[in-house]
mmCIF file of C-alpha atoms in Angstrom:
data_model
loop_
_atom_site.group_PDB
_atom_site.id
_atom_site.type_symbol
_atom_site.label_atom_id
_atom_site.label_comp_id
_atom_site.label_asym_id
_atom_site.label_seq_id
_atom_site.Cartn_x
_atom_site.Cartn_y
_atom_site.Cartn_z
ATOM 1 C CA MET A 8 -0.048 -0.001 0.046
ATOM 2 C CA LYS A 9 1.044 2.908 -0.953
ATOM 3 C CA GLN A 10 1.182 5.790 1.960
ATOM 4 C CA VAL A 11 -0.683 8.933 0.712
ATOM 5 C CA ARG A 12 1.263 12.116 1.881
ATOM 6 C CA ARG A 13 4.495 10.739 0.680
ATOM 7 C CA THR A 14 3.500 9.471 -2.491
ATOM 8 C CA LEU A 15 1.111 10.812 -4.303
ATOM 9 C CA PRO A 16 2.864 13.467 -5.081
ATOM 10 C CA ARG A 17 5.680 11.229 -6.489
ATOM 11 C CA LEU A 18 2.307 9.703 -8.121
ATOM 12 C CA LEU A 19 1.738 13.318 -10.141
ATOM 13 C CA ARG A 20 5.000 13.227 -11.754
ATOM 14 C CA LEU A 21 4.836 9.514 -13.431
ATOM 15 C CA LEU A 22 1.736 9.670 -14.843
ATOM 16 C CA ALA A 23 3.150 12.925 -16.398
ATOM 17 C CA LEU A 24 5.827 10.675 -17.441
ATOM 18 C CA THR A 25 3.497 7.794 -18.974
ATOM 19 C CA ALA A 26 -0.403 7.761 -19.408
ATOM 20 C CA LEU A 27 -0.679 10.408 -22.328
ATOM 21 C CA VAL A 28 1.192 10.333 -24.573
ATOM 22 C CA GLY A 29 -0.850 9.942 -28.085
ATOM 23 C CA THR A 30 0.288 7.809 -30.873
ATOM 24 C CA GLY A 31 -1.081 9.497 -33.154
ATOM 25 C CA ALA A 32 0.759 12.668 -32.368
ATOM 26 C CA ALA A 33 2.919 14.614 -34.914
ATOM 27 C CA GLN A 34 7.003 14.011 -33.991
ATOM 28 C CA ALA A 35 6.603 17.979 -33.165
ATOM 29 C CA GLN A 36 4.584 17.620 -30.239
ATOM 30 C CA ALA A 37 5.795 14.363 -29.399
ATOM 31 C CA ASN A 38 9.013 16.706 -29.153
ATOM 32 C CA ASP A 39 7.072 18.702 -26.953
ATOM 33 C CA TYR A 40 5.925 16.405 -25.148
ATOM 34 C CA ALA A 41 9.704 15.048 -24.192
ATOM 35 C CA GLU A 42 10.984 18.281 -23.518
ATOM 36 C CA ILE A 43 8.393 19.511 -21.090
ATOM 37 C CA THR A 44 8.448 15.763 -19.394
ATOM 38 C CA GLN A 45 12.664 16.465 -19.082
ATOM 39 C CA LEU A 46 12.363 19.592 -17.448
ATOM 40 C CA LEU A 47 9.930 18.239 -14.734
ATOM 41 C CA LYS A 48 12.590 15.330 -14.332
ATOM 42 C CA ALA A 49 15.060 17.698 -13.835
ATOM 43 C CA GLY A 50 12.885 19.411 -10.934
ATOM 44 C CA LYS A 51 12.807 22.579 -12.857
ATOM 45 C CA ALA A 52 9.299 22.784 -12.836
ATOM 46 C CA ALA A 53 9.138 27.176 -13.804
ATOM 47 C CA GLU A 54 10.892 26.742 -16.988
ATOM 48 C CA ALA A 55 8.467 23.463 -17.927
ATOM 49 C CA LEU A 56 5.482 25.694 -17.033
ATOM 50 C CA THR A 57 6.848 28.292 -19.420
ATOM 51 C CA LYS A 58 7.216 25.588 -22.725
ATOM 52 C CA ALA A 59 3.323 24.130 -21.779
ATOM 53 C CA ASP A 60 2.158 27.470 -21.541
ATOM 54 C CA GLN A 61 4.256 28.568 -25.275
ATOM 55 C CA ARG A 62 3.121 25.413 -26.788
ATOM 56 C CA LEU A 63 -0.409 25.535 -25.596
ATOM 57 C CA SER A 64 -0.924 28.849 -27.505
ATOM 58 C CA ALA A 65 -1.032 27.769 -30.586
ATOM 59 C CA THR A 66 -3.164 24.027 -29.663
ATOM 60 C CA PRO A 67 -4.825 25.309 -26.279
ATOM 61 C CA ARG A 68 -6.870 22.092 -26.068
ATOM 62 C CA ASP A 69 -3.493 19.572 -26.056
ATOM 63 C CA PRO A 70 -4.717 17.237 -23.644
ATOM 64 C CA GLN A 71 -1.561 16.048 -23.377
ATOM 65 C CA LEU A 72 0.105 19.173 -23.062
ATOM 66 C CA ARG A 73 -2.387 20.863 -20.243
ATOM 67 C CA PHE A 74 -1.661 17.375 -18.192
ATOM 68 C CA LEU A 75 1.538 18.818 -17.861
ATOM 69 C CA LYS A 76 1.341 22.032 -17.320
ATOM 70 C CA GLY A 77 -1.244 21.305 -14.185
ATOM 71 C CA VAL A 78 2.094 18.772 -13.340
ATOM 72 C CA ALA A 79 3.874 21.764 -14.044
ATOM 73 C CA GLN A 80 1.790 23.921 -11.436
ATOM 74 C CA ALA A 81 1.786 20.915 -9.117
ATOM 75 C CA ASP A 82 5.080 21.317 -8.983
ATOM 76 C CA SER A 83 5.739 25.075 -8.968
ATOM 77 C CA GLY A 84 3.775 25.469 -5.923
ATOM 78 C CA LYS A 85 0.415 26.446 -7.312
ATOM 79 C CA PRO A 86 -1.746 24.021 -6.359
ATOM 80 C CA ALA A 87 -4.898 26.098 -7.263
ATOM 81 C CA ASP A 88 -4.388 26.404 -10.451
ATOM 82 C CA ALA A 89 -2.702 22.518 -11.523
ATOM 83 C CA VAL A 90 -6.607 21.947 -9.761
ATOM 84 C CA ALA A 91 -8.185 24.618 -11.648
ATOM 85 C CA THR A 92 -6.258 23.124 -14.842
ATOM 86 C CA PHE A 93 -7.030 19.168 -13.794
ATOM 87 C CA THR A 94 -10.667 19.868 -13.053
ATOM 88 C CA LYS A 95 -11.353 21.587 -17.663
ATOM 89 C CA LEU A 96 -9.682 18.970 -18.824
ATOM 90 C CA THR A 97 -12.599 16.559 -16.304
ATOM 91 C CA GLU A 98 -14.976 17.957 -18.242
ATOM 92 C CA ASP A 99 -13.374 18.667 -21.809
ATOM 93 C CA TYR A 100 -11.998 14.851 -21.648
ATOM 94 C CA PRO A 101 -14.320 13.048 -18.778
ATOM 95 C CA GLU A 102 -13.455 9.849 -20.338
ATOM 96 C CA LEU A 103 -9.381 10.137 -19.063
ATOM 97 C CA PRO A 104 -9.253 8.487 -15.296
ATOM 98 C CA GLU A 105 -5.682 10.677 -14.958
ATOM 99 C CA PRO A 106 -7.253 13.518 -14.507
ATOM 100 C CA TYR A 107 -9.412 12.415 -12.156
ATOM 101 C CA ASN A 108 -6.749 11.446 -9.818
ATOM 102 C CA ASN A 109 -4.095 13.621 -9.720
ATOM 103 C CA LEU A 110 -7.096 15.884 -8.659
ATOM 104 C CA ALA A 111 -6.884 13.666 -5.907
ATOM 105 C CA VAL A 112 -3.282 14.072 -5.284
ATOM 106 C CA LEU A 113 -4.212 17.951 -4.680
ATOM 107 C CA TYR A 114 -6.688 16.892 -3.113
ATOM 108 C CA ALA A 115 -4.605 14.293 -0.594
ATOM 109 C CA ASN A 116 -1.819 16.953 0.310
ATOM 110 C CA GLN A 117 -4.375 19.179 1.132
ATOM 111 C CA ASN A 118 -6.075 17.190 3.314
ATOM 112 C CA GLN A 119 -9.758 17.755 1.616
ATOM 113 C CA LEU A 120 -9.830 13.588 2.143
ATOM 114 C CA ASP A 121 -13.772 13.246 0.809
ATOM 115 C CA LYS A 122 -12.661 15.368 -2.711
ATOM 116 C CA ALA A 123 -10.089 13.280 -2.750
ATOM 117 C CA ARG A 124 -11.509 9.893 -2.368
ATOM 118 C CA THR A 125 -14.775 11.751 -4.469
ATOM 119 C CA ALA A 126 -12.008 11.878 -7.707
ATOM 120 C CA LEU A 127 -10.546 8.711 -7.514
ATOM 121 C CA GLU A 128 -13.895 7.350 -7.446
ATOM 122 C CA MET A 129 -15.172 9.406 -10.810
ATOM 123 C CA ALA A 130 -11.462 8.126 -11.928
ATOM 124 C CA ILE A 131 -12.579 4.653 -11.418
ATOM 125 C CA ARG A 132 -16.199 4.866 -12.740
ATOM 126 C CA THR A 133 -14.399 6.486 -16.266
ATOM 127 C CA ASN A 134 -12.233 3.020 -16.540
ATOM 128 C CA PRO A 135 -12.628 0.357 -13.964
ATOM 129 C CA SER A 136 -9.676 -1.472 -14.917
ATOM 130 C CA TYR A 137 -7.338 1.540 -14.141
ATOM 131 C CA ALA A 138 -5.066 -0.262 -11.181
ATOM 132 C CA THR A 139 -3.615 3.097 -9.950
ATOM 133 C CA ALA A 140 -6.213 4.881 -9.287
ATOM 134 C CA HIS A 141 -7.493 1.295 -7.211
ATOM 135 C CA GLU A 142 -4.802 1.644 -4.817
ATOM 136 C CA ASN A 143 -4.804 5.106 -4.123
ATOM 137 C CA LEU A 144 -8.848 5.303 -3.425
ATOM 138 C CA GLY A 145 -7.389 2.000 -1.096
ATOM 139 C CA ASP A 146 -4.845 4.413 0.628
ATOM 140 C CA ILE A 147 -7.481 7.036 0.837
ATOM 141 C CA TYR A 148 -10.075 4.923 2.832
ATOM 142 C CA ALA A 149 -6.670 3.888 5.774
ATOM 143 C CA LYS A 150 -6.279 7.401 6.084
ATOM 144 C CA LEU A 151 -9.965 8.541 6.401
ATOM 145 C CA ALA A 152 -10.205 4.784 8.925
ATOM 146 C CA SER A 153 -6.973 6.022 10.477
ATOM 147 C CA GLN A 154 -9.204 9.934 11.360
ATOM 148 C CA ALA A 155 -12.459 7.846 12.341
ATOM 149 C CA TYR A 156 -10.306 5.729 14.871
ATOM 150 C CA ASN A 157 -8.703 8.874 15.885
ATOM 151 C CA LYS A 158 -12.067 10.590 16.340
ATOM 152 C CA ALA A 159 -13.137 6.989 18.159
ATOM 153 C CA LEU A 160 -10.702 7.565 20.942
ATOM 154 C CA GLN A 161 -11.364 10.958 21.772
ATOM 155 C CA LEU A 162 -15.421 10.512 22.212
ATOM 156 C CA ASP A 163 -14.773 7.638 23.704
ATOM 157 C CA ALA A 164 -11.752 6.575 25.647
ATOM 158 C CA ALA A 165 -13.371 3.617 27.320
ATOM 159 C CA ASN A 166 -13.240 2.457 24.414
ATOM 160 C CA ALA A 167 -9.812 2.059 23.745
ATOM 161 C CA THR A 168 -8.873 -1.779 24.106
ATOM 162 C CA SER A 169 -10.949 -2.502 20.898
ATOM 163 C CA VAL A 170 -9.902 1.168 19.106
ATOM 164 C CA LYS A 171 -6.155 1.168 19.235
ATOM 165 C CA PRO A 172 -4.750 -1.896 18.076
ATOM 166 C CA LYS A 173 -7.332 -1.215 15.205
ATOM 167 C CA LEU A 174 -5.222 2.277 15.031
ATOM 168 C CA ALA A 175 -1.794 0.807 15.824
ATOM 169 C CA LEU A 176 -2.228 -1.749 12.606
ATOM 170 C CA ILE A 177 -3.264 1.211 10.043
ATOM 171 C CA ARG A 178 -0.113 3.214 10.973
ATOM 172 C CA GLU A 179 2.604 0.691 11.194
ATOM 173 C CA LEU A 180 1.311 -0.057 6.947
ATOM 174 C CA PHE A 181 1.631 3.695 6.299
ATOM 175 C CA SER A 182 5.160 3.778 8.149
ATOM 176 C CA ALA A 183 5.960 0.303 6.275
ATOM 177 C CA ASP A 184 5.651 2.314 3.166
ATOM 178 C CA ILE A 185 7.694 4.846 4.617
ATOM 179 C CA ALA A 186 10.897 2.617 5.184
ATOM 180 C CA LYS A 187 10.153 1.191 2.040
ATOM 181 C CA GLY A 188 9.501 4.124 0.496
ATOM 182 C CA ALA A 189 8.627 5.602 -3.305
ATOM 183 C CA LYS A 190 9.237 3.820 -6.564
ATOM 184 C CA PRO A 191 12.049 4.867 -9.221
ATOM 185 C CA ALA A 192 9.434 6.869 -11.959
ATOM 186 C CA ALA A 193 9.162 5.259 -15.271
ATOM 187 C CA ALA A 194 10.869 6.592 -18.313
ATOM 188 C CA ALA A 195 8.432 8.164 -21.016
ATOM 189 C CA PRO A 196 7.399 4.638 -23.955
ATOM 190 C CA ALA A 197 8.238 4.652 -27.196
ATOM 191 C CA PRO A 198 5.588 5.068 -29.471
ATOM 192 C CA ALA A 199 3.087 2.175 -29.902
ATOM 193 C CA VAL A 200 3.030 -0.468 -33.167
ATOM 194 C CA VAL A 201 1.578 -2.874 -33.884
ATOM 195 C CA ALA A 202 2.435 -6.731 -33.226
ATOM 196 C CA THR A 203 3.973 -8.101 -35.794
ATOM 197 C CA GLN A 204 4.270 -12.249 -35.874
ATOM 198 C CA ARG A 205 7.801 -13.125 -36.587
ATOM 199 C CA PRO A 206 8.758 -16.464 -37.533
ATOM 200 C CA ALA A 207 11.464 -17.959 -35.456
ATOM 201 C CA PRO A 208 14.604 -17.619 -37.167
ATOM 202 C CA ALA A 209 16.235 -21.246 -39.035
ATOM 203 C CA PRO A 210 18.540 -22.535 -36.278
ATOM 204 C CA ALA A 211 22.101 -23.063 -37.741
ATOM 205 C CA PRO A 212 23.283 -25.861 -38.903
ATOM 206 C CA ALA A 213 25.736 -28.470 -36.312
ATOM 207 C CA ALA A 214 29.368 -28.393 -37.286
ATOM 208 C CA ALA A 215 30.249 -31.626 -39.175
ATOM 209 C CA PRO A 216 32.345 -33.575 -36.179
ATOM 210 C CA ALA A 217 35.829 -33.517 -35.745
ATOM 211 C CA PRO A 218 37.276 -36.806 -37.949
ATOM 212 C CA ALA A 219 38.759 -39.452 -35.285
ATOM 213 C CA ALA A 220 42.025 -40.152 -34.396
ATOM 214 C CA ALA A 221 43.653 -42.915 -36.393
ATOM 215 C CA PRO A 222 44.470 -45.380 -33.967
ATOM 216 C CA ALA A 223 48.460 -46.615 -33.583
ATOM 217 C CA PRO A 224 49.441 -48.866 -35.498
ATOM 218 C CA THR A 225 49.801 -52.276 -33.450
ATOM 219 C CA THR A 226 51.389 -55.648 -35.386
ATOM 220 C CA ALA A 227 48.305 -56.742 -37.388
ATOM 221 C CA PRO A 228 47.098 -60.910 -37.793
ATOM 222 C CA ALA A 229 47.708 -62.833 -41.208
ATOM 223 C CA ALA A 230 43.725 -62.078 -42.284
ATOM 224 C CA THR A 231 42.073 -58.834 -41.107
ATOM 225 C CA ALA A 232 38.568 -58.407 -40.514
ATOM 226 C CA ALA A 233 36.364 -56.042 -41.753
ATOM 227 C CA ALA A 234 36.122 -53.059 -40.326
ATOM 228 C CA PRO A 235 32.640 -53.021 -38.809
ATOM 229 C CA ALA A 236 29.880 -50.520 -40.143
ATOM 230 C CA ALA A 237 29.697 -47.242 -38.363
ATOM 231 C CA THR A 238 26.986 -46.821 -36.157
ATOM 232 C CA PRO A 239 24.490 -44.346 -37.006
ATOM 233 C CA ALA A 240 24.169 -41.162 -34.951
ATOM 234 C CA PRO A 241 20.800 -41.126 -32.949
ATOM 235 C CA ALA A 242 18.271 -39.246 -33.760
ATOM 236 C CA PRO A 243 17.199 -36.384 -32.680
ATOM 237 C CA ALA A 244 14.671 -36.642 -30.017
ATOM 238 C CA ALA A 245 10.803 -35.846 -30.623
ATOM 239 C CA PRO A 246 9.477 -31.306 -28.754
ATOM 240 C CA ASP A 247 8.230 -31.774 -25.491
ATOM 241 C CA ALA A 248 4.841 -32.259 -25.732
ATOM 242 C CA ALA A 249 4.684 -30.135 -23.014
ATOM 243 C CA LYS A 250 5.984 -27.788 -24.567
ATOM 244 C CA GLN A 251 4.028 -27.386 -27.860
ATOM 245 C CA GLU A 252 1.014 -27.723 -26.004
ATOM 246 C CA ALA A 253 1.702 -24.465 -24.232
ATOM 247 C CA ALA A 254 3.245 -23.260 -27.316
ATOM 248 C CA LYS A 255 0.400 -23.808 -28.903
ATOM 249 C CA ASP A 256 -2.220 -22.259 -26.664
ATOM 250 C CA ALA A 257 0.001 -18.978 -26.093
ATOM 251 C CA LYS A 258 -0.603 -19.049 -29.426
ATOM 252 C CA GLU A 259 -4.371 -19.220 -29.167
ATOM 253 C CA VAL A 260 -4.472 -16.666 -26.421
ATOM 254 C CA THR A 261 -2.493 -14.398 -28.950
ATOM 255 C CA ALA A 262 -5.420 -14.941 -31.283
ATOM 256 C CA ALA A 263 -8.372 -14.197 -28.413
ATOM 257 C CA VAL A 264 -6.353 -10.604 -27.213
ATOM 258 C CA GLN A 265 -6.160 -9.739 -31.471
ATOM 259 C CA ALA A 266 -9.438 -10.647 -31.914
ATOM 260 C CA TRP A 267 -10.632 -8.749 -28.715
ATOM 261 C CA ALA A 268 -8.289 -5.602 -29.986
ATOM 262 C CA ALA A 269 -10.846 -5.639 -33.449
ATOM 263 C CA ALA A 270 -13.221 -6.181 -32.135
ATOM 264 C CA TRP A 271 -13.497 -3.051 -29.906
ATOM 265 C CA ALA A 272 -12.169 -1.561 -32.639
ATOM 266 C CA ALA A 273 -14.882 -2.061 -34.961
ATOM 267 C CA LYS A 274 -17.401 -1.330 -32.232
ATOM 268 C CA ASP A 275 -18.370 -4.992 -32.111
ATOM 269 C CA MET A 276 -20.331 -5.161 -28.394
ATOM 270 C CA LYS A 277 -21.129 -8.769 -30.071
ATOM 271 C CA ALA A 278 -17.659 -9.392 -29.978
ATOM 272 C CA TYR A 279 -16.705 -7.507 -27.907
ATOM 273 C CA LEU A 280 -18.479 -8.703 -25.101
ATOM 274 C CA ALA A 281 -18.294 -12.182 -25.299
ATOM 275 C CA ALA A 282 -14.643 -11.808 -24.841
ATOM 276 C CA TYR A 283 -15.349 -11.596 -21.597
ATOM 277 C CA GLY A 284 -16.154 -14.859 -20.349
ATOM 278 C CA LYS A 285 -19.359 -15.302 -17.480
ATOM 279 C CA ASP A 286 -17.093 -15.169 -14.345
ATOM 280 C CA PHE A 287 -15.591 -11.769 -15.395
ATOM 281 C CA ASP A 288 -15.855 -9.532 -11.761
ATOM 282 C CA PRO A 289 -16.491 -5.751 -13.625
ATOM 283 C CA PRO A 290 -14.321 -3.178 -11.123
ATOM 284 C CA GLY A 291 -15.756 -0.550 -9.095
ATOM 285 C CA ARG A 292 -18.164 -3.851 -7.647
ATOM 286 C CA MET A 293 -20.178 -2.633 -11.237
ATOM 287 C CA THR A 294 -23.294 -5.441 -11.648
ATOM 288 C CA ARG A 295 -22.211 -7.295 -15.305
ATOM 289 C CA ALA A 296 -25.245 -6.014 -16.942
ATOM 290 C CA ALA A 297 -23.986 -2.460 -15.649
ATOM 291 C CA TRP A 298 -20.690 -2.667 -17.355
ATOM 292 C CA GLU A 299 -21.949 -3.776 -20.204
ATOM 293 C CA LYS A 300 -24.013 -0.893 -20.367
ATOM 294 C CA GLU A 301 -21.653 1.490 -20.421
ATOM 295 C CA ARG A 302 -18.810 -0.574 -22.094
ATOM 296 C CA GLU A 303 -21.388 -0.078 -25.163
ATOM 297 C CA ALA A 304 -22.490 3.587 -24.333
ATOM 298 C CA ARG A 305 -18.406 4.547 -24.576
ATOM 299 C CA ILE A 306 -17.458 2.650 -27.666
ATOM 300 C CA VAL A 307 -20.322 2.995 -29.841
ATOM 301 C CA GLY A 308 -21.187 6.792 -29.715
ATOM 302 C CA LYS A 309 -17.711 7.397 -31.049
ATOM 303 C CA SER A 310 -16.953 8.135 -34.391
ATOM 304 C CA LYS A 311 -13.719 6.257 -34.978
ATOM 305 C CA ILE A 312 -12.062 4.275 -32.539
ATOM 306 C CA THR A 313 -8.241 2.252 -33.177
ATOM 307 C CA VAL A 314 -6.387 0.012 -30.590
ATOM 308 C CA GLN A 315 -3.227 -1.525 -31.451
ATOM 309 C CA VAL A 316 -1.480 -4.134 -29.340
ATOM 310 C CA SER A 317 2.538 -4.347 -29.413
ATOM 311 C CA ASP A 318 5.074 -5.362 -26.708
ATOM 312 C CA LEU A 319 2.474 -8.738 -25.776
ATOM 313 C CA ASN A 320 4.261 -11.139 -23.865
ATOM 314 C CA VAL A 321 1.920 -14.205 -23.206
ATOM 315 C CA SER A 322 1.915 -16.986 -20.033
ATOM 316 C CA VAL A 323 0.184 -19.935 -19.408
ATOM 317 C CA ASN A 324 -0.396 -22.375 -16.623
ATOM 318 C CA GLY A 325 -2.688 -25.016 -17.662
ATOM 319 C CA ASN A 326 -6.042 -23.350 -19.060
ATOM 320 C CA LYS A 327 -4.848 -20.483 -17.067
ATOM 321 C CA ALA A 328 -3.431 -17.041 -19.152
ATOM 322 C CA THR A 329 -1.910 -13.484 -18.848
ATOM 323 C CA ALA A 330 -1.084 -11.743 -21.396
ATOM 324 C CA ARG A 331 0.559 -8.444 -20.442
ATOM 325 C CA PHE A 332 1.404 -5.287 -23.144
ATOM 326 C CA ARG A 333 0.993 -2.046 -24.114
ATOM 327 C CA GLN A 334 -2.286 -0.390 -25.714
ATOM 328 C CA ALA A 335 -2.256 2.233 -27.970
ATOM 329 C CA TYR A 336 -5.990 3.846 -28.246
ATOM 330 C CA SER A 337 -7.461 6.228 -30.178
ATOM 331 C CA ALA A 338 -11.278 7.417 -30.375
ATOM 332 C CA ASP A 339 -11.720 10.865 -31.946
ATOM 333 C CA SER A 340 -9.081 13.515 -31.562
ATOM 334 C CA LEU A 341 -7.754 11.084 -27.988
ATOM 335 C CA ASN A 342 -4.847 9.124 -28.316
ATOM 336 C CA VAL A 343 -3.235 7.136 -25.037
ATOM 337 C CA SER A 344 -0.927 4.430 -24.619
ATOM 338 C CA SER A 345 -0.730 2.417 -21.653
ATOM 339 C CA ARG A 346 0.897 -1.072 -20.202
ATOM 340 C CA LYS A 347 -2.241 -3.336 -20.003
ATOM 341 C CA THR A 348 -2.872 -7.082 -17.874
ATOM 342 C CA LEU A 349 -5.001 -9.374 -19.573
ATOM 343 C CA ASP A 350 -6.402 -12.806 -17.575
ATOM 344 C CA LEU A 351 -7.541 -15.687 -18.995
ATOM 345 C CA VAL A 352 -9.295 -18.893 -18.307
ATOM 346 C CA GLU A 353 -10.197 -21.361 -21.516
ATOM 347 C CA SER A 354 -13.482 -22.523 -21.346
ATOM 348 C CA ASN A 355 -14.702 -24.702 -23.572
ATOM 349 C CA GLY A 356 -11.712 -23.911 -26.140
ATOM 350 C CA ARG A 357 -12.084 -20.120 -25.459
ATOM 351 C CA TRP A 358 -9.893 -18.196 -23.546
ATOM 352 C CA LEU A 359 -11.965 -15.558 -21.991
ATOM 353 C CA ILE A 360 -11.118 -12.519 -19.819
ATOM 354 C CA VAL A 361 -11.862 -12.385 -16.334
ATOM 355 C CA ARG A 362 -9.750 -10.172 -15.679
ATOM 356 C CA GLU A 363 -8.396 -6.342 -16.601
ATOM 357 C CA ALA A 364 -6.166 -3.994 -15.723
ATOM 358 C CA THR A 365 -4.611 -0.834 -16.553
ATOM 359 C CA GLY A 366 -0.765 0.421 -15.978
ATOM 360 C CA GLY A 367 1.279 -1.121 -13.413
#
């Protein structure tokens, strides 16, 4: 668990580096994002803010630049300005969870925990598989619980026997995170590309064995026996059946992920929803019916959607599999690149999604 007061400010910068790099942006725009990001990493928030304002004068609605501006404002000690920037982003781009998350960061640092909780709940409603928001919401709940237990002790000191152990446990969790420290910020990812399947390179031919040395001469008998025929080299062992089966399963999982992405891009709701198994548990405590209705509204309402999968890595364990990849999502004028994880289970010969998470 991440400690709210110590690590949430770190998440502002981490998200700025990774969350909103648009794959369809022009190279000049990508260079602008990289330049501002590098200034933020170097601790030059004032310069980053100046650069962001300069670039925004030409493209005032650019969500990436506005997001980075909000980060620069927060790092420059201007939390009120940062709140205004991220609030306007949530109004103009309500489908983005990251601005909601960063609003929660700012509210938490001002000890406005109820506002922070509301912002994180909106982030999760926008993207139920957004793992960062779920983790931060857990931190907020823990902090709220700490405040509630302290209040209970003030109101009823006689109840200390049951309250103090709970309060001590929460403090222990927070102090453990402080001891571990925050994770280092990740580098900005390269633009995503569509994954392609390349055939494995053919193995190099084995080197011919060196000829055996001639035996030392011996006194030959009067009659010499014919030399025995050379023993043929043993045939290579057949590939392990388990490995063959695992490779086959991995190929099927890859095909399932690509079919899911294609159905999403085509706005084929029947095929898209069929990619999820009956055991899929929608995040955010939504019912399956409510989740399907919300997904349909978000997908069908877009004029054009592109979903690209790259850096796909599949691991299979029996009838369960995990697919990790980079997802480049584009809808109308929005471009977002993020890490995605899908857990799948084989059911009646099909690999179906039972859990999905963004980030991490």
